[in-house]
mmCIF file of C-alpha atoms in Angstrom:
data_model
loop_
_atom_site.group_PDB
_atom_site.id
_atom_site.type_symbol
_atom_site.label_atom_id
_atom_site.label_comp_id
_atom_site.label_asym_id
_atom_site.label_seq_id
_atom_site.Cartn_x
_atom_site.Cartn_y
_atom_site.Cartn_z
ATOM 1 C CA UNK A 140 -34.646 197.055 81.755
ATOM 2 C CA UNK A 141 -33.926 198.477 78.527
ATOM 3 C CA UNK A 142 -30.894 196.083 78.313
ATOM 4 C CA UNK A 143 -32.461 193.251 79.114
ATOM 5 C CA UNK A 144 -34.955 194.048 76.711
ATOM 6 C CA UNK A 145 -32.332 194.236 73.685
ATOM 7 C CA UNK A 146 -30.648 191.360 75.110
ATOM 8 C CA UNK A 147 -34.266 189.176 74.663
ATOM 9 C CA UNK A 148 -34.424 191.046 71.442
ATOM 10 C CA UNK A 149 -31.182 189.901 70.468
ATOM 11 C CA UNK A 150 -31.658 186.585 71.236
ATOM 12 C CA UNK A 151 -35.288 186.082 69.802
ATOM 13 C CA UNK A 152 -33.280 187.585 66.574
ATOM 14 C CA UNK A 153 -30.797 185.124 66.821
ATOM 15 C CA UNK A 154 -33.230 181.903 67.483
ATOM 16 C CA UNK A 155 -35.187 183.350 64.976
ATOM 17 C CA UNK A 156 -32.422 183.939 62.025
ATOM 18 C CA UNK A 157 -30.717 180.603 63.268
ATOM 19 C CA UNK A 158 -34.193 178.491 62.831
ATOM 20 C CA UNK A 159 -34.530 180.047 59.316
ATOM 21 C CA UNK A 160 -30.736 179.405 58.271
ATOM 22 C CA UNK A 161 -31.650 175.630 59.365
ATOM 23 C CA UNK A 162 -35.238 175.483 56.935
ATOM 24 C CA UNK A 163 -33.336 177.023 54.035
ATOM 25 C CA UNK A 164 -30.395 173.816 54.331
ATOM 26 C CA UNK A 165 -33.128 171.705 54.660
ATOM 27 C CA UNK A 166 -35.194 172.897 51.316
ATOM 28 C CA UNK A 167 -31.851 172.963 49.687
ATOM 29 C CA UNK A 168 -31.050 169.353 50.658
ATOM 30 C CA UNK A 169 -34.940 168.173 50.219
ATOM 31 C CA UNK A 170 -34.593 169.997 46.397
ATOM 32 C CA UNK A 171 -31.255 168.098 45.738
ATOM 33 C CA UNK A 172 -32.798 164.574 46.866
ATOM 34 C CA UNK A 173 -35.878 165.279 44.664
ATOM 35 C CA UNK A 174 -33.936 165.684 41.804
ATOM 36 C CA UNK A 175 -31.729 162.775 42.395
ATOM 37 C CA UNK A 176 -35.031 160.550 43.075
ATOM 38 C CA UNK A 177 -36.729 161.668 40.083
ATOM 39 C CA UNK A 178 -33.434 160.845 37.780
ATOM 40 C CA UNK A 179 -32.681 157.683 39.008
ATOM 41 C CA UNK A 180 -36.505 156.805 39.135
ATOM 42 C CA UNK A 181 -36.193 157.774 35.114
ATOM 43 C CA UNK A 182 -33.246 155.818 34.562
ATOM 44 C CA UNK A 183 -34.260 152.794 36.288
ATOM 45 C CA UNK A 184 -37.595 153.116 34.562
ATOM 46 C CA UNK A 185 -36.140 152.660 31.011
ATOM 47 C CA UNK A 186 -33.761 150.026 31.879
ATOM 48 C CA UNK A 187 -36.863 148.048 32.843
ATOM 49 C CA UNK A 188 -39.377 148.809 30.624
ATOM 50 C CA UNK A 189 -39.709 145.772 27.966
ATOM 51 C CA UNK A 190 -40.630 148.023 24.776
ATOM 52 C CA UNK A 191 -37.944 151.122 25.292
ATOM 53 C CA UNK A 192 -35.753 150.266 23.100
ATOM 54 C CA UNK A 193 -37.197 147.856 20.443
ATOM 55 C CA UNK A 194 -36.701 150.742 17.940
ATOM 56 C CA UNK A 195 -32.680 151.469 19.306
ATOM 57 C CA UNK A 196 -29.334 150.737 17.654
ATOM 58 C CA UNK A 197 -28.518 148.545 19.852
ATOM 59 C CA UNK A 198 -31.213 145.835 19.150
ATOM 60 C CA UNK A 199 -30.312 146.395 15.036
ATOM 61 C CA UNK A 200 -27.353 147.546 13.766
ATOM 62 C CA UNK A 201 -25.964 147.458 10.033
ATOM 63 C CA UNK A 202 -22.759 145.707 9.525
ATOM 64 C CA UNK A 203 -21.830 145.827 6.137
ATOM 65 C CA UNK A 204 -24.686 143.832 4.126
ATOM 66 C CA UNK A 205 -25.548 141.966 7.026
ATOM 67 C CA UNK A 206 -28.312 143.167 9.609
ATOM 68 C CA UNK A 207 -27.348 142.037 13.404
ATOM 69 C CA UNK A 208 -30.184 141.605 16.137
ATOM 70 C CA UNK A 209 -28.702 141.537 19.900
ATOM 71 C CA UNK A 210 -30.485 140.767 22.879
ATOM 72 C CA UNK A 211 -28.217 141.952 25.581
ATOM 73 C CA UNK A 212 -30.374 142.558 28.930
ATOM 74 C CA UNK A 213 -33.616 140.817 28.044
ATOM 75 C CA UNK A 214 -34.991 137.808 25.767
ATOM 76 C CA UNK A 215 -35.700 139.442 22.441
ATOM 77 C CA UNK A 216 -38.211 137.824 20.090
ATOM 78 C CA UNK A 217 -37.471 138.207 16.179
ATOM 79 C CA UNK A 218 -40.533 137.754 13.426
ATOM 80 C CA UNK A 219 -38.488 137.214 9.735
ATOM 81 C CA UNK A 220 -39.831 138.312 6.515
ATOM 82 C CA UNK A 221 -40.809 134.328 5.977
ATOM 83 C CA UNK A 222 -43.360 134.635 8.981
ATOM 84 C CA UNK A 223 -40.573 132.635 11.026
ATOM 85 C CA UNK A 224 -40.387 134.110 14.535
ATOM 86 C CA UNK A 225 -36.629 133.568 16.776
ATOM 87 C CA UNK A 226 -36.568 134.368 20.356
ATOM 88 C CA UNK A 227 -33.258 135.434 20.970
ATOM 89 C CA UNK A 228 -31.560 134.235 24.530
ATOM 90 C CA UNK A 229 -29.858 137.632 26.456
ATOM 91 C CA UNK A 230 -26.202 137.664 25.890
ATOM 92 C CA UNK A 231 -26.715 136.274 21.839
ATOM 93 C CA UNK A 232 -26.818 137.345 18.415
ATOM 94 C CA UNK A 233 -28.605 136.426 15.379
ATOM 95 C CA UNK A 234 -27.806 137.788 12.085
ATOM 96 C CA UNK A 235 -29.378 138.112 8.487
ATOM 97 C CA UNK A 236 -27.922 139.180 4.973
ATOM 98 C CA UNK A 237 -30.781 141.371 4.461
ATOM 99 C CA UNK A 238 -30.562 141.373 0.679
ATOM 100 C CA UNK A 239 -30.593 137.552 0.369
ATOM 101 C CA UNK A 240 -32.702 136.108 2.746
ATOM 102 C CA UNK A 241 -35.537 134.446 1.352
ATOM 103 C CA UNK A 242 -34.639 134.474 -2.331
ATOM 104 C CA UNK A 243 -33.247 130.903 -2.862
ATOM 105 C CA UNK A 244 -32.806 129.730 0.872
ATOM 106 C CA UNK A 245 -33.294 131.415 4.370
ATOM 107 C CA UNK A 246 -29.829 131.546 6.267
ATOM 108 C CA UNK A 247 -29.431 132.724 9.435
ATOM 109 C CA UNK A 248 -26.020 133.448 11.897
ATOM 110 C CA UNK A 249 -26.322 132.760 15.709
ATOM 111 C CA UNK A 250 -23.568 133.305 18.296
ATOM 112 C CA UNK A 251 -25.333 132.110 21.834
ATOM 113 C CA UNK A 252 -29.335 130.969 22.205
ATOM 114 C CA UNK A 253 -31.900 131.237 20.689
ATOM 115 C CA UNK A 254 -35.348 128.961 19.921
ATOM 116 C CA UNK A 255 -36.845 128.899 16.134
ATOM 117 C CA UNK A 256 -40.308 128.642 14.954
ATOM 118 C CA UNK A 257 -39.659 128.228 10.891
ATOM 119 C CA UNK A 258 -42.396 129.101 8.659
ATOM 120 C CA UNK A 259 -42.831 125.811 6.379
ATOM 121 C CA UNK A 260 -40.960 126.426 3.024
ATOM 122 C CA UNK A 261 -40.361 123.185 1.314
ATOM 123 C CA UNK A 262 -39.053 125.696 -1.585
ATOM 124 C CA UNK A 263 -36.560 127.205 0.645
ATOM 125 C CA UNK A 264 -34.478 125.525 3.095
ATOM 126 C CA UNK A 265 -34.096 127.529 6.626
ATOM 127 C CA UNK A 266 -30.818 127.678 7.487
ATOM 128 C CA UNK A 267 -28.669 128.308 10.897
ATOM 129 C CA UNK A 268 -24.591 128.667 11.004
ATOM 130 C CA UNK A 269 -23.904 128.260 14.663
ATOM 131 C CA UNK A 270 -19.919 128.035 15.195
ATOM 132 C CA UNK A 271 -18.537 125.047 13.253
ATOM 133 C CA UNK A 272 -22.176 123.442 12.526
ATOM 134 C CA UNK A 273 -24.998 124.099 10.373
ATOM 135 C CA UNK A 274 -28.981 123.408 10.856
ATOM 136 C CA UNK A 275 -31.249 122.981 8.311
ATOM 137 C CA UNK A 276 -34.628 122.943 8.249
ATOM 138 C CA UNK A 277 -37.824 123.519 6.245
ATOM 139 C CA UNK A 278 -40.184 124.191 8.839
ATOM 140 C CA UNK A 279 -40.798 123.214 12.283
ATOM 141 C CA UNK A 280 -39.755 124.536 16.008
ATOM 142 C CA UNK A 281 -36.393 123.523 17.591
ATOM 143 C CA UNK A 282 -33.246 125.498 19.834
ATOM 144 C CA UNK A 283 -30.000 125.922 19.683
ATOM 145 C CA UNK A 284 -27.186 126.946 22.039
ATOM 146 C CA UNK A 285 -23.790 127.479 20.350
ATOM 147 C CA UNK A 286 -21.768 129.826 23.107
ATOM 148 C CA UNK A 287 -18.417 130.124 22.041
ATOM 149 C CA UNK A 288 -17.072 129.790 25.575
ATOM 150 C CA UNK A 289 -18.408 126.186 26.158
ATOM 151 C CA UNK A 290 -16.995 124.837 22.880
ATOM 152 C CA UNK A 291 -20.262 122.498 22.037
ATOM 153 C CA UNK A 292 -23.234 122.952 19.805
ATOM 154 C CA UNK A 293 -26.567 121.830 21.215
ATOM 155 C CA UNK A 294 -29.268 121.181 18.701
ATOM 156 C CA UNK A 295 -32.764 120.264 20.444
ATOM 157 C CA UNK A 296 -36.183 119.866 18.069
ATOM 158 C CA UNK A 297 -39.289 120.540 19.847
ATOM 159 C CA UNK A 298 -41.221 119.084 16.619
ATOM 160 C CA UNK A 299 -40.532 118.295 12.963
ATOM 161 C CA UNK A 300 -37.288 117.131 11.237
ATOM 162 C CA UNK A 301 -33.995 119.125 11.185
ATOM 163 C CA UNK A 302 -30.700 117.544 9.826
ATOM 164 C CA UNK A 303 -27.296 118.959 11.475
ATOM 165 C CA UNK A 304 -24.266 118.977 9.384
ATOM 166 C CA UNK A 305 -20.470 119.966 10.101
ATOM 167 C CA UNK A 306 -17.861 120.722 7.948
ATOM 168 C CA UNK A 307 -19.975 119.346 5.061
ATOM 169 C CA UNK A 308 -21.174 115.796 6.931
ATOM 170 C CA UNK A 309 -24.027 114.742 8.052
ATOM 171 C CA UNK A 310 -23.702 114.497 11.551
ATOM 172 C CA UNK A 311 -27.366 113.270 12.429
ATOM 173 C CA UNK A 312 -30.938 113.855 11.084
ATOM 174 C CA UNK A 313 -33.440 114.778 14.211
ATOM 175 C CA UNK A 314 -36.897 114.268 14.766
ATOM 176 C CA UNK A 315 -39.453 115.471 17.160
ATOM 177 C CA UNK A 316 -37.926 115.309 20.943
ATOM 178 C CA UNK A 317 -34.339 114.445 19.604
ATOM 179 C CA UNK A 318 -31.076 116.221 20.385
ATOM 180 C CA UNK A 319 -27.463 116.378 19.590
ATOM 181 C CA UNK A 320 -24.117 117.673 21.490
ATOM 182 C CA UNK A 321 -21.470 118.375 19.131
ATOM 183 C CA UNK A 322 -17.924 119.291 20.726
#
């Protein structure tokens, strides 16, 4: 009798200490996917959140005098000094000599998309270098797509008058609904 009961003892002891052992790898694993939740949860909440990183280096970084805006995930949108706003396409650049712009003219540098709303300035003519062309404007709304890796300029002018010149011709003057390919 007094064996059996040690053996019951014994094995209540071992159910017991075995049922434990299993709880504690289960917290431990439970504690390990909570943290990984809660991290990728954080990191997948910044990635996505429109505003987090407006005030970052990578939306404005200095390059010599020149002051570089990049919209690399999202569509960025870009109010000038003038009042002019540019929403920046993902994937492109726009750039500004910070010192000069707006002092006798307002030039701008874009490498991809982006669509401008110029501030009238009759005084100052709004400029855009885009690969081998230039746009020039002195105020009204109109895009531009100048990706390096298609090897054309697309100028398209929701409203007002924009003339587009290349290597120092007058390719076309465009009103309101007017566009030009240049390859």
């Amino acid at each position: 009798l007094d064996e059996m009961r040690r053996e019951s003892l014994l094995n209540y002891t071992k159910k017991e200490n075995s049922s434990i052992n299993l709880f504690i790898h289960l917290k431990r694993y439970a504690a390990v996917a909570a943290i990984l939740l809660i991290v990728v949860g954080g990191v997948l909440t910044y990635l996505n959140y429109p505003g987090a990183d407006t005030n970052k280096q990578s939306l404005l970084t200095e390059v010599s005098e020149k002051t570089i805006f990049e919209a690399d995930r999202d569509i960025r949108e870009l109010k000038l000094p003038d009042g002019s706003i540019i929403t920046i396409n993902r994937g492109s650049k726009v750039s500004v000599v910070k010192d000069e712009f707006n002092k006798d003219k307002r030039e701008v540098w874009l490498e991809g998309e982006a669509f401008f709303n110029v501030a009238k300035n009759p005084e100052k003519p709004f400029i855009v270098h885009s690969s081998e062309i230039q746009t020039v404007v002195k105020g009204t709304s109109f895009y531009i797509k100048a990706y390096k890796e298609l090897n054309e300029n697309v100028v398209s002018v929701r409203s007002g008058r924009v003339e587009v010149n290349a290597a120092g011709k007058l390719l076309d003057v465009l009103t309101e609904n007017r566009q030009i390919v240049y390859n």
